[in-house]
Each structure stands twice: as structure tokens, then as C-alpha cells.
Short mmCIF file of C-alpha atoms and ligand atoms in Angstrom, two decimals:
data_model
loop_
_atom_site.label_atom_id
_atom_site.label_comp_id
_atom_site.label_asym_id
_atom_site.label_seq_id
_atom_site.Cartn_x
_atom_site.Cartn_y
_atom_site.Cartn_z
CA MET A 1 10.85 11.05 46.04
CA ALA A 2 10.64 11.75 42.29
CA GLN A 3 12.85 14.57 41.07
CA PRO A 4 10.93 17.16 39.10
CA THR A 5 12.33 18.14 35.76
CA PRO A 6 13.29 21.80 35.56
CA SER A 7 10.13 23.53 34.39
CA SER A 8 11.70 26.12 32.14
CA LYS A 9 14.45 26.30 29.54
CA VAL A 10 14.92 29.99 30.37
CA ASP A 11 17.84 30.83 32.69
CA LEU A 12 15.52 32.10 35.41
CA GLY A 13 18.31 33.22 37.71
CA ALA A 14 19.90 35.41 35.06
CA LEU A 15 16.55 36.82 33.99
CA ASP A 16 15.66 37.52 37.62
CA LEU A 17 18.82 39.56 38.09
CA LYS A 18 17.87 41.65 35.07
CA ARG A 19 14.17 42.11 35.73
CA MET A 20 13.29 41.79 39.42
CA LEU A 21 13.34 44.50 42.05
CA HIS A 22 13.49 42.23 45.09
CA PRO A 23 11.69 43.12 48.32
CA ASN A 24 13.63 43.05 51.60
CA THR A 25 16.93 42.11 49.95
CA ASN A 26 20.49 43.42 50.07
CA LEU A 27 20.51 44.36 46.39
CA ALA A 28 24.29 44.84 46.27
CA ALA A 29 24.89 41.36 47.71
CA LEU A 30 22.29 39.83 45.39
CA HIS A 31 24.10 41.17 42.34
CA ARG A 32 27.32 39.54 43.53
CA GLY A 33 25.52 36.18 43.76
CA ALA A 34 22.37 34.62 42.37
CA PRO A 35 18.78 34.20 43.49
CA LEU A 36 17.47 30.83 44.67
CA VAL A 37 14.69 30.14 42.18
CA LEU A 38 12.09 27.69 43.49
CA VAL A 39 9.82 25.90 41.07
CA ARG A 40 7.84 23.36 43.09
CA GLY A 41 6.83 22.39 46.62
CA LYS A 42 5.21 19.41 48.34
CA GLY A 43 4.73 18.95 52.07
CA VAL A 44 7.73 20.50 53.85
CA HIS A 45 9.95 20.28 50.75
CA VAL A 46 10.65 22.65 47.88
CA TRP A 47 12.74 22.21 44.72
CA ASP A 48 14.83 24.75 42.87
CA ASP A 49 15.14 25.22 39.11
CA GLY A 50 18.11 22.85 39.03
CA GLY A 51 16.05 20.03 40.61
CA LYS A 52 17.71 20.30 44.07
CA GLN A 53 15.46 19.44 47.01
CA TYR A 54 15.34 21.48 50.23
CA ILE A 55 13.54 21.09 53.52
CA GLU A 56 11.81 24.42 54.10
CA ALA A 57 12.54 25.09 57.77
CA MET A 58 11.31 28.69 57.59
CA ALA A 59 7.84 27.86 56.20
CA GLY A 60 8.57 30.41 53.48
CA LEU A 61 8.38 33.64 55.46
CA TRP A 62 7.06 32.12 58.73
CA CYS A 63 3.81 31.39 56.92
CA THR A 64 3.30 28.10 55.03
CA THR A 65 2.00 26.25 58.06
CA LEU A 66 0.33 23.47 56.06
CA GLY A 67 3.33 23.04 53.82
CA TYR A 68 3.08 23.03 50.04
CA GLY A 69 0.61 21.65 47.55
CA ASP A 70 -2.27 20.79 49.91
CA ASP A 71 -5.03 19.23 47.80
CA GLU A 72 -7.88 20.41 49.99
CA LEU A 73 -6.82 24.04 49.85
CA ALA A 74 -6.27 23.80 46.10
CA ARG A 75 -9.79 22.39 45.68
CA THR A 76 -11.26 25.07 47.96
CA ALA A 77 -9.71 27.83 45.86
CA TYR A 78 -10.85 26.17 42.62
CA ASP A 79 -14.41 25.70 43.87
CA GLN A 80 -14.69 29.29 45.11
CA ILE A 81 -13.30 30.65 41.84
CA LYS A 82 -15.95 28.70 39.95
CA LYS A 83 -18.70 29.82 42.36
CA LEU A 84 -17.90 33.51 42.88
CA SER A 85 -14.41 34.53 41.86
CA PHE A 86 -14.75 38.08 43.12
CA SER A 87 -17.05 40.11 45.24
CA HIS A 88 -16.23 43.03 47.51
CA LEU A 89 -17.22 44.50 50.84
CA PHE A 90 -17.57 48.19 49.90
CA THR A 91 -20.86 50.11 50.21
CA GLY A 92 -22.65 47.36 52.07
CA LYS A 93 -21.92 44.47 49.68
CA SER A 94 -20.88 41.18 51.23
CA HIS A 95 -20.28 37.49 50.56
CA GLU A 96 -20.46 34.16 52.34
CA PRO A 97 -16.75 33.25 52.78
CA GLY A 98 -15.98 36.71 54.18
CA ILE A 99 -18.88 36.66 56.63
CA LEU A 100 -18.12 33.13 57.85
CA LEU A 101 -14.40 33.90 58.22
CA ALA A 102 -15.13 37.08 60.20
CA ASP A 103 -17.43 35.12 62.49
CA LYS A 104 -14.85 32.37 62.97
CA LEU A 105 -12.10 34.85 63.83
CA VAL A 106 -14.26 36.75 66.31
CA ARG A 107 -15.03 33.47 68.05
CA MET A 108 -11.33 32.53 68.13
CA ALA A 109 -10.03 35.90 69.36
CA PRO A 110 -8.24 36.00 72.72
CA PHE A 111 -10.39 38.92 73.92
CA ALA A 112 -14.02 40.04 73.62
CA ALA A 113 -13.88 40.89 69.92
CA SER A 114 -16.83 41.69 67.73
CA ARG A 115 -15.69 42.54 64.19
CA VAL A 116 -13.07 41.95 61.57
CA PHE A 117 -11.58 44.22 58.92
CA PHE A 118 -9.85 42.31 56.12
CA GLY A 119 -6.71 43.30 54.23
CA ASN A 120 -4.13 41.62 52.05
CA SER A 121 -0.94 41.72 54.09
CA GLY A 122 0.36 42.15 57.60
CA SER A 123 1.65 45.61 56.69
CA ASP A 124 -1.64 46.97 55.43
CA ALA A 125 -3.42 45.43 58.40
CA ASN A 126 -1.12 47.33 60.76
CA ASP A 127 -1.75 50.52 58.79
CA THR A 128 -5.44 49.80 59.34
CA GLN A 129 -4.81 49.40 63.07
CA ILE A 130 -3.29 52.86 63.22
CA LYS A 131 -6.09 54.42 61.19
CA LEU A 132 -8.75 52.75 63.34
CA VAL A 133 -7.14 54.06 66.53
CA TRP A 134 -6.96 57.58 65.08
CA TYR A 135 -10.53 57.43 63.76
CA TYR A 136 -11.73 56.16 67.13
CA ASN A 137 -9.94 58.87 69.11
CA ASN A 138 -11.16 61.58 66.73
CA ALA A 139 -14.71 60.22 67.05
CA LEU A 140 -14.35 60.53 70.85
CA GLY A 141 -13.00 64.07 70.51
CA ARG A 142 -9.55 63.03 71.82
CA THR A 143 -7.84 64.72 68.91
CA LYS A 144 -4.39 64.92 70.55
CA LYS A 145 -4.21 61.22 71.48
CA LYS A 146 -2.45 59.99 68.33
CA LYS A 147 1.08 58.77 69.01
CA ILE A 148 1.79 55.09 68.60
CA ILE A 149 4.60 53.43 70.54
CA ALA A 150 6.33 50.42 69.03
CA ARG A 151 9.58 48.73 70.04
CA LEU A 152 13.09 48.83 68.70
CA ARG A 153 13.69 45.60 66.74
CA GLY A 154 9.93 45.13 66.33
CA TYR A 155 8.70 44.27 62.83
CA HIS A 156 5.27 45.34 61.69
CA GLY A 157 5.71 45.63 57.93
CA THR A 158 6.94 48.10 55.36
CA THR A 159 4.04 50.23 54.12
CA LEU A 160 4.47 53.90 54.88
CA ALA A 161 2.90 53.79 58.32
CA ALA A 162 3.81 50.20 59.28
CA ALA A 163 7.47 50.86 58.38
CA GLY A 164 7.39 53.54 61.07
CA LEU A 165 6.19 50.98 63.60
CA THR A 166 8.98 48.63 62.59
CA GLY A 167 11.99 49.35 64.79
CA LEU A 168 14.84 48.18 62.55
CA PRO A 169 17.16 50.81 61.01
CA SER A 170 17.40 49.23 57.55
CA PHE A 171 13.64 49.69 57.13
CA HIS A 172 13.96 53.42 57.89
CA LYS A 173 17.21 54.61 56.34
CA LEU A 174 16.78 56.39 52.97
CA PHE A 175 12.98 56.01 53.21
CA ASP A 176 12.32 59.06 55.42
CA VAL A 177 10.39 57.03 57.98
CA PRO A 178 9.21 56.82 60.72
CA LEU A 179 6.64 59.55 60.29
CA PRO A 180 6.36 61.81 63.38
CA PRO A 181 3.62 60.06 65.38
CA PHE A 182 5.62 56.81 65.76
CA LEU A 183 7.91 56.29 68.75
CA HIS A 184 10.03 53.37 69.89
CA THR A 185 10.80 51.95 73.28
CA GLU A 186 13.35 49.30 74.16
CA ALA A 187 13.28 45.76 72.78
CA PRO A 188 13.00 42.83 75.18
CA TYR A 189 16.35 41.23 74.30
CA TYR A 190 17.46 39.39 77.39
CA TYR A 191 20.65 37.91 75.90
CA ARG A 192 22.06 41.33 74.99
CA GLY A 193 19.88 43.85 76.83
CA ALA A 194 19.91 42.58 80.42
CA HIS A 195 22.56 43.80 82.84
CA PRO A 196 24.98 41.11 84.10
CA GLY A 197 23.18 39.08 86.73
CA GLU A 198 19.83 40.81 86.13
CA SER A 199 16.89 38.40 86.46
CA GLU A 200 14.26 38.20 83.72
CA ASP A 201 11.76 39.69 86.16
CA ASP A 202 14.01 42.64 87.01
CA TYR A 203 14.76 43.18 83.34
CA ALA A 204 11.02 43.22 82.55
CA THR A 205 10.46 45.72 85.39
CA ARG A 206 13.15 47.97 83.94
CA LEU A 207 11.63 47.79 80.43
CA ALA A 208 8.19 48.66 81.76
CA ALA A 209 9.65 51.61 83.69
CA SER A 210 11.36 52.79 80.53
CA LEU A 211 8.04 52.64 78.65
CA GLU A 212 6.38 54.61 81.42
CA GLN A 213 9.06 57.29 81.23
CA LEU A 214 8.53 57.58 77.48
CA ILE A 215 4.77 57.99 77.91
CA GLN A 216 5.30 60.61 80.61
CA ARG A 217 7.84 62.49 78.49
CA GLU A 218 5.51 62.55 75.49
CA GLY A 219 2.41 63.34 77.58
CA PRO A 220 -0.10 60.53 78.24
CA ASP A 221 -2.90 62.47 76.54
CA THR A 222 -0.92 62.28 73.27
CA VAL A 223 -0.23 58.52 73.33
CA ALA A 224 -2.93 56.40 71.69
CA ALA A 225 -1.57 52.88 71.39
CA PHE A 226 1.29 50.48 71.90
CA ILE A 227 1.92 47.74 69.34
CA ALA A 228 3.82 44.55 70.07
CA GLU A 229 4.45 41.12 68.64
CA PRO A 230 4.07 38.49 71.38
CA LEU A 231 7.55 37.35 70.35
CA MET A 232 9.67 39.31 67.92
CA GLY A 233 10.31 37.31 64.76
CA VAL A 234 12.14 39.45 62.22
CA GLY A 235 13.90 41.30 65.07
CA GLY A 236 15.82 38.08 65.84
CA VAL A 237 13.32 35.68 67.46
CA LEU A 238 13.25 37.50 70.78
CA LEU A 239 11.02 36.05 73.49
CA PRO A 240 9.75 38.42 76.16
CA PRO A 241 11.38 37.96 79.55
CA ARG A 242 9.18 36.35 82.18
CA GLY A 243 6.50 38.72 83.46
CA TYR A 244 7.08 41.25 80.66
CA PHE A 245 3.58 41.74 79.27
CA PRO A 246 1.72 42.02 82.60
CA LYS A 247 4.18 44.74 83.65
CA ILE A 248 3.88 46.55 80.29
CA GLN A 249 0.12 46.18 80.42
CA ALA A 250 -0.07 47.81 83.85
CA VAL A 251 1.64 50.90 82.40
CA LEU A 252 -0.65 50.97 79.37
CA ASP A 253 -3.76 50.66 81.55
CA LYS A 254 -2.55 53.49 83.79
CA TYR A 255 -2.37 55.90 80.84
CA ASP A 256 -5.34 54.62 78.83
CA VAL A 257 -3.16 53.38 75.99
CA LEU A 258 -4.56 50.63 73.72
CA LEU A 259 -2.56 47.44 73.15
CA ILE A 260 -2.39 46.26 69.54
CA ASP A 261 -1.28 42.64 69.35
CA ASP A 262 0.61 41.84 66.13
CA GLU A 263 0.09 38.09 65.74
CA VAL A 264 1.22 37.94 62.11
CA ILE A 265 3.85 35.30 62.94
CA THR A 266 2.52 33.91 66.21
CA GLY A 267 -1.17 33.53 65.33
CA PHE A 268 -2.86 30.13 64.90
CA GLY A 269 -0.66 27.87 66.93
CA ARG A 270 2.98 28.76 66.26
CA THR A 271 3.87 29.13 69.97
CA GLY A 272 1.85 26.10 71.09
CA GLU A 273 -1.29 28.12 71.92
CA ILE A 274 -3.61 29.47 69.26
CA TRP A 275 -2.38 32.99 70.02
CA GLY A 276 0.97 34.24 71.23
CA ALA A 277 -1.06 36.49 73.55
CA GLN A 278 -2.13 33.38 75.47
CA THR A 279 1.43 32.04 75.64
CA PHE A 280 2.85 35.30 76.98
CA ASP A 281 0.00 36.54 79.14
CA MET A 282 -0.95 39.52 76.96
CA ARG A 283 -4.39 41.10 77.17
CA PRO A 284 -4.73 42.96 73.87
CA HIS A 285 -7.50 45.29 72.78
CA THR A 286 -7.10 44.53 69.08
CA LEU A 287 -5.18 41.98 67.02
CA THR A 288 -3.52 41.70 63.61
CA ALA A 289 -3.40 38.31 61.87
CA ALA A 290 -2.07 37.19 58.48
CA LYS A 291 0.39 34.51 57.24
CA ALA A 292 -0.92 31.30 58.92
CA LEU A 293 -4.46 32.62 58.50
CA SER A 294 -4.40 31.12 55.01
CA SER A 295 -1.19 29.10 55.39
CA ALA A 296 -0.01 31.70 52.83
CA TYR A 297 -1.91 29.91 50.05
CA LEU A 298 -3.46 33.27 49.20
CA PRO A 299 -2.78 36.75 50.59
CA ILE A 300 -5.18 37.78 53.34
CA SER A 301 -4.90 39.60 56.66
CA ALA A 302 -7.34 40.45 59.40
CA VAL A 303 -7.71 43.16 62.02
CA ILE A 304 -9.88 41.86 64.85
CA VAL A 305 -11.48 44.60 66.94
CA PRO A 306 -13.78 44.90 69.97
CA GLU A 307 -17.17 46.56 69.83
CA PHE A 308 -16.08 49.49 72.03
CA LEU A 309 -13.68 50.54 69.28
CA TYR A 310 -16.20 50.11 66.47
CA GLU A 311 -19.23 51.66 68.13
CA PRO A 312 -18.14 55.36 68.13
CA MET A 313 -17.09 54.99 64.49
CA ILE A 314 -20.67 54.39 63.35
CA ALA A 315 -21.98 57.89 64.07
CA ALA A 316 -18.65 59.47 63.08
CA SER A 317 -18.71 57.84 59.64
CA GLY A 318 -22.33 58.93 59.25
CA GLU A 319 -21.26 62.53 59.75
CA VAL A 320 -18.30 62.27 57.37
CA GLY A 321 -20.45 60.39 54.87
CA LEU A 322 -18.17 57.34 54.67
CA PHE A 323 -15.81 55.14 56.63
CA GLY A 324 -13.23 55.91 53.98
CA HIS A 325 -10.80 53.04 54.32
CA GLY A 326 -10.57 49.73 52.47
CA PHE A 327 -9.04 47.80 49.61
CA THR A 328 -10.48 46.31 46.43
CA TYR A 329 -9.34 42.94 47.73
CA SER A 330 -10.45 43.39 51.38
CA GLY A 331 -11.83 39.96 52.23
CA HIS A 332 -11.37 38.61 48.70
CA PRO A 333 -13.79 35.67 48.55
CA VAL A 334 -11.25 33.14 47.24
CA ALA A 335 -8.69 34.10 49.90
CA ALA A 336 -11.42 34.12 52.55
CA ALA A 337 -12.63 30.66 51.52
CA VAL A 338 -9.07 29.30 51.65
CA ALA A 339 -8.49 30.93 55.05
CA LEU A 340 -11.70 29.48 56.43
CA ARG A 341 -10.69 26.01 55.21
CA THR A 342 -7.18 26.50 56.64
CA LEU A 343 -8.64 27.21 60.08
CA GLY A 344 -10.89 24.16 59.70
CA ILE A 345 -7.90 21.98 58.76
CA TYR A 346 -5.94 23.12 61.84
CA GLU A 347 -8.75 21.68 63.96
CA GLU A 348 -9.62 18.59 61.87
CA ARG A 349 -6.02 17.45 61.47
CA LYS A 350 -5.31 18.31 65.13
CA LEU A 351 -2.41 20.56 64.20
CA TYR A 352 -2.56 22.69 67.36
CA GLU A 353 -2.02 19.45 69.31
CA HIS A 354 0.66 18.30 66.87
CA VAL A 355 2.67 21.52 67.38
CA ARG A 356 2.45 21.08 71.15
CA GLN A 357 3.56 17.43 70.87
CA ILE A 358 6.51 18.01 68.57
CA ALA A 359 7.69 21.28 70.15
CA PRO A 360 9.70 19.62 72.97
CA GLN A 361 11.74 17.62 70.42
CA PHE A 362 12.26 20.74 68.30
CA GLN A 363 13.26 22.88 71.28
CA ALA A 364 15.57 20.21 72.75
CA ALA A 365 17.40 19.90 69.42
CA LEU A 366 17.68 23.68 69.25
CA SER A 367 19.02 23.93 72.82
CA SER A 368 21.62 21.27 72.07
CA LEU A 369 23.16 23.66 69.51
CA ALA A 370 24.21 25.90 72.42
CA ALA A 371 27.32 23.71 72.75
CA HIS A 372 28.43 24.56 69.20
CA PRO A 373 31.51 26.84 69.17
CA LEU A 374 29.77 29.46 67.03
CA VAL A 375 26.50 29.62 68.98
CA GLY A 376 26.17 32.23 71.73
CA ASP A 377 22.47 31.81 72.44
CA THR A 378 19.56 29.60 71.48
CA ARG A 379 15.95 30.60 72.09
CA GLY A 380 12.53 29.52 71.00
CA ILE A 381 9.07 28.27 71.86
CA GLY A 382 6.61 26.00 70.12
CA LEU A 383 7.76 25.57 66.53
CA VAL A 384 9.85 28.70 66.23
CA GLY A 385 13.41 29.27 67.35
CA ALA A 386 16.82 30.67 66.58
CA CYS A 387 20.49 30.42 67.35
CA GLU A 388 22.66 33.50 67.54
CA LEU A 389 26.17 33.19 66.11
CA VAL A 390 28.95 35.00 67.96
CA ARG A 391 32.69 35.54 67.63
CA SER A 392 33.19 34.73 71.32
CA LYS A 393 30.83 32.70 73.48
CA ALA A 394 32.50 34.01 76.66
CA THR A 395 32.15 37.71 75.90
CA LYS A 396 29.13 37.46 73.54
CA ALA A 397 31.19 39.53 71.09
CA ALA A 398 29.39 39.74 67.75
CA PHE A 399 31.00 39.44 64.33
CA ASP A 400 31.45 42.59 62.29
CA ALA A 401 28.14 42.86 60.40
CA LYS A 402 30.03 43.43 57.15
CA LEU A 403 31.40 39.87 57.33
CA ALA A 404 27.82 38.61 56.84
CA VAL A 405 28.51 35.46 58.85
CA GLY A 406 24.79 34.69 59.19
CA ALA A 407 24.28 34.97 55.43
CA LYS A 408 27.23 32.62 54.91
CA ALA A 409 25.71 30.09 57.32
CA MET A 410 22.37 30.34 55.51
CA GLN A 411 24.09 29.66 52.19
CA LEU A 412 26.05 26.70 53.59
CA CYS A 413 22.84 25.24 55.05
CA GLN A 414 21.27 25.59 51.62
CA GLU A 415 24.08 23.54 50.16
CA HIS A 416 22.97 20.78 52.56
CA GLY A 417 19.38 21.14 51.34
CA LEU A 418 18.07 23.20 54.27
CA ILE A 419 16.34 26.56 54.07
CA VAL A 420 16.74 28.74 57.16
CA ARG A 421 16.75 32.52 57.49
CA ALA A 422 19.67 34.67 58.51
CA ILE A 423 18.61 37.75 60.44
CA GLY A 424 22.02 39.35 60.74
CA ASP A 425 23.89 36.61 62.58
CA VAL A 426 20.74 35.06 64.05
CA ILE A 427 19.69 31.87 62.26
CA ALA A 428 15.92 31.50 62.48
CA LEU A 429 13.82 28.36 62.15
CA CYS A 430 10.06 28.25 61.78
CA PRO A 431 9.00 25.03 60.03
CA PRO A 432 5.53 24.19 58.74
CA PHE A 433 3.19 22.80 61.43
CA ILE A 434 2.97 19.52 59.49
CA VAL A 435 6.66 18.75 60.12
CA THR A 436 7.18 15.18 61.39
CA SER A 437 9.52 13.96 64.09
CA ALA A 438 11.89 12.49 61.46
CA GLU A 439 11.88 15.80 59.58
CA VAL A 440 12.77 17.70 62.77
CA ASP A 441 15.78 15.39 63.14
CA GLU A 442 16.67 16.02 59.50
CA ILE A 443 16.44 19.81 59.94
CA PHE A 444 18.85 19.81 62.89
CA ALA A 445 21.26 17.32 61.32
CA LYS A 446 21.52 19.58 58.27
CA LEU A 447 21.74 22.72 60.41
CA ARG A 448 24.60 21.21 62.40
CA ARG A 449 26.45 20.42 59.17
CA GLY A 450 25.82 23.97 57.96
CA LEU A 451 27.17 25.41 61.23
CA ASP A 452 30.23 23.14 61.13
CA ASP A 453 30.95 24.35 57.59
CA THR A 454 30.48 27.94 58.74
CA LEU A 455 32.94 27.38 61.59
CA ALA A 456 35.49 25.84 59.23
CA TRP A 457 35.10 28.83 56.89
CA ALA A 458 35.38 31.29 59.81
CA GLN A 459 38.55 29.55 60.97
CA ARG A 460 40.04 29.64 57.47
CA GLU A 461 39.24 33.35 57.26
CA ARG A 462 40.67 33.82 60.78
CA LEU A 463 37.38 35.32 62.04
CA VAL A 464 37.44 33.16 65.18
CA GLU A 465 40.18 31.81 67.39
CA GLN A 466 41.99 28.85 65.86
CA PRO A 467 41.22 25.48 67.47
C1 PLP B 501 4.91 40.50 63.13
C2 PLP B 501 4.75 40.94 61.71
N1 PLP B 501 3.91 41.94 61.43
C3 PLP B 501 3.72 42.36 60.17
C4 PLP B 501 4.40 41.78 59.12
C5 PLP B 501 4.21 42.30 57.73
O1 PLP B 501 3.47 41.40 56.98
P1 PLP B 501 3.49 41.47 55.39
O2 PLP B 501 4.87 41.11 54.94
O3 PLP B 501 2.44 40.49 54.99
O4 PLP B 501 3.13 42.87 55.02
C6 PLP B 501 5.27 40.71 59.37
C7 PLP B 501 6.00 40.05 58.29
O5 PLP B 501 6.87 39.24 58.49
C8 PLP B 501 5.47 40.30 60.70
O6 PLP B 501 6.34 39.33 61.01
#
């Protein structure tokens, strides 16, 4: 493949360190190193400003499902910009790409949905979810039913409300979140959370009982909704134990608590089904989608809701004078047109089938890493997975977080031309849907080399037992 010439004479890395306030980054660590500046992408590959090629095994941030530089999506954006570059949805205005995308999503939803509210990110969509639930309960006169339960280790974004749903300490500390109405119950983390010898089913029963206790403690008439990702991505690629969602759902039904399904990572085929809800037997009332919705070619998110939730809001907004929620770019026509085409491409290029076909190879290669001396656990489904690095396989003892072993592994993989993501010491993989069988082999060959280098480094530093 032709090497691109570096596109700029400016030292982008140095300028970045002077000018950028990076999102979701350890700023202290960044200033001891350098950013990875990408300048070009094609298919599953990206190139940095020095001309080095990488295979992008994280699809950016779990999102570039169609890979990079797709001509059809580029043309779609160009055509829509020429036709109607902006139009909005406030005060009864509308436009064709938005209407057609809403209709498509309602027809795809894994429950009896009727309407779609558009946003620009997963975070703002989850804020919308919360506001819809509150608006709905206020409209019904249930003014106390406001608390939202999320899960420790869950990730739902970083806006002021969504950060409160997120159950990871580094998204709370120094930010004064969560705000009071957000509560957290236990994460489904079988590798570390289950008692010795506890079956997945028993573990799931225990988690559901723990949720029920929380609802009872808080008072069921104060709990409005429960939000969950079908599988936790940013929390460390945690799959629910068998039987988890039906047991959780029984508790939610008992106390009239809505289930918000956060499909920002899992939506549109990642787990092998169109929705993670189908893979894990979830029966949500509402759903959040983003990322793969447009293959991340343009920012767009969607909240898909049922009519029962919308209907009481009509009269309520009439009394207030406005349904006072929305963004300038809600349903931006260019993003909506690209999203609509993305969903069309998934079907036309048979990508849902492709993910299902290639997933066994991907998962088998991932499982084979379990034999590696540094790997304590491997887990995954469809085209997403992770391996968890440990100091001792026998005891599952973790490395001291300050050693940043995962970050080291990520860096060493990068040296081999592989982009993965370190979530603490969990190495996550989430390649574009278009990945081929040969590219899956390439990903795991490079990952193995990266892990071997990490082991050699850990041995030199005496972080693990000497061979
Ligand atoms: C499950 C989930 N929900 C919400 C978000 C937040 O999305 P965004 O970064 O677009 O705000 C993410 C981002 O990774 C996510 O994984």
C-alpha cells in the first residue's frame, strides 16, 4: 500500500501538547510522552504523521464500523451539503433525512417504539433519556419518581447528568458528580465479582437481589429508571452472566422502573445481532444509539422511545408552552443523511451477516490468548472482546494501577502497528465490521507480539515472577 507523505511541516505533536486540552486522557502521563497524531485512514488502516501504518483494532472509539474513507458515505455527505446543508427540527420544522432516519430506527428498534429524538453524542442522548423520564413522570403526576439507577463500571458519557450515570471513579472525582438522583448498583463482573465456585446463574440471582434491595432502601416510588449497556464497554468489556437481564428485568417490572438500554457501543450489529438487547435477552422500554449509527462519519445520536412515554408529554408541553429540550444540531440533515446511508450499507453489504461469520474466528483467537502468561481472563462476543492482564494467573492478583501495565501494552502494540485500547489493565479490541479474515489474523499476531514485549518488560522490571 502506498505510504502517504506527512501532510504538514508543522510538528503537530509538539503543537498538540501546547494547545490541546485532551478529553478522557491522563494529562500528567500525556505530558511525559507524546500524542499519536493520525493524518489519514483507509479501510481498517490509519497512518500517523510520520507515515507509520496501523491496523485500527478499536474502530476509533468503538465506532468506525465501516472503516475509513468510504466513498459512498463521502458522496452522501457532499450531496446533502449541496442540497440542504442545514435545517433544524425546532418549532415544527423538519427535513427529509431526519424523517426517514427516524422512521428507519423505529422500524429497527427491538421493542414497540414510535419516535426518535436526535442528539449529537451518546452523552447528550443519555441526558435526554433522563429528562424524558422526568418529564414523563411529572406529566403523570408522579413527582417523586425521579431516581435513576445505573451500575458501577457502567459508562454512559460525561455530560453533567450522564457522568452521574457513569459508574467509574475517574469520571466523578474533582467534578462533583454524580448529582443526587443518580445511584449505582453492582457491576456484572463475573471474573472478579463472583464468589469462588459461584455459577453465572447464581451470580446473576445475587446481583438482581442486590438491585432489589437498593430499590427497597430508596423507596420504589422514588425510583424512575434503570440504565444499562447490554455489555459494558468502557468498564472493561464485561459481558452479563447468563440469565442476568431476565432476572434484573423481573425486579424492574415489580417496582414499575423503566429500563433504558444504552446501545451506544452494541447497536447495529457489534454483538452479532442488530441490538445487544437481542443478544442478552433484554426487554428495554427506551434505547440510546450513537457511534455505529453513522459509522462515526458525522456526530449523531438517537433516543428511541415508545408511544406510551411520548403520549403524556403532548398535553404537558401544551400547558408549559414548550417541550423545552433540544439542540441546534438535533438531527442535523447531513449527519442524518450519512446515518441513513450507513444503515443502508449494513444491509446492502451484508455486514450483519459478515460480523456473525467472522466472529467465531475473532473469538477463538481471543480465547487462545488465555494461555499467555500475562492474561488472566479473555472475554468477548461478536466483534468485541478483551483480555485482562494480571500479575498472577493463579490468584488473579492485579498489577498496581500506578505501574500502568495496560498502557505499556497498548504502547508496545502500537510499535507493532496495532491500535488497541487499554482500560486499566484490560486490553480491548473492537475492530471495524469490514475487517477481513486475514486482518483478524494480523490483529492477533501483532497483539501477541505486543503482549510478549509487555511480558519481557514486566520481567525486566521484576513486576512478575522470573521465568
Ligand atoms: C455505552 C456508552 N454510552 C454513552 C457513551 C458516550 O458517548 P459520547 O462519547 O458520544 O458522548 C459511550 C461512549 O463510549 C458509551 O460507550
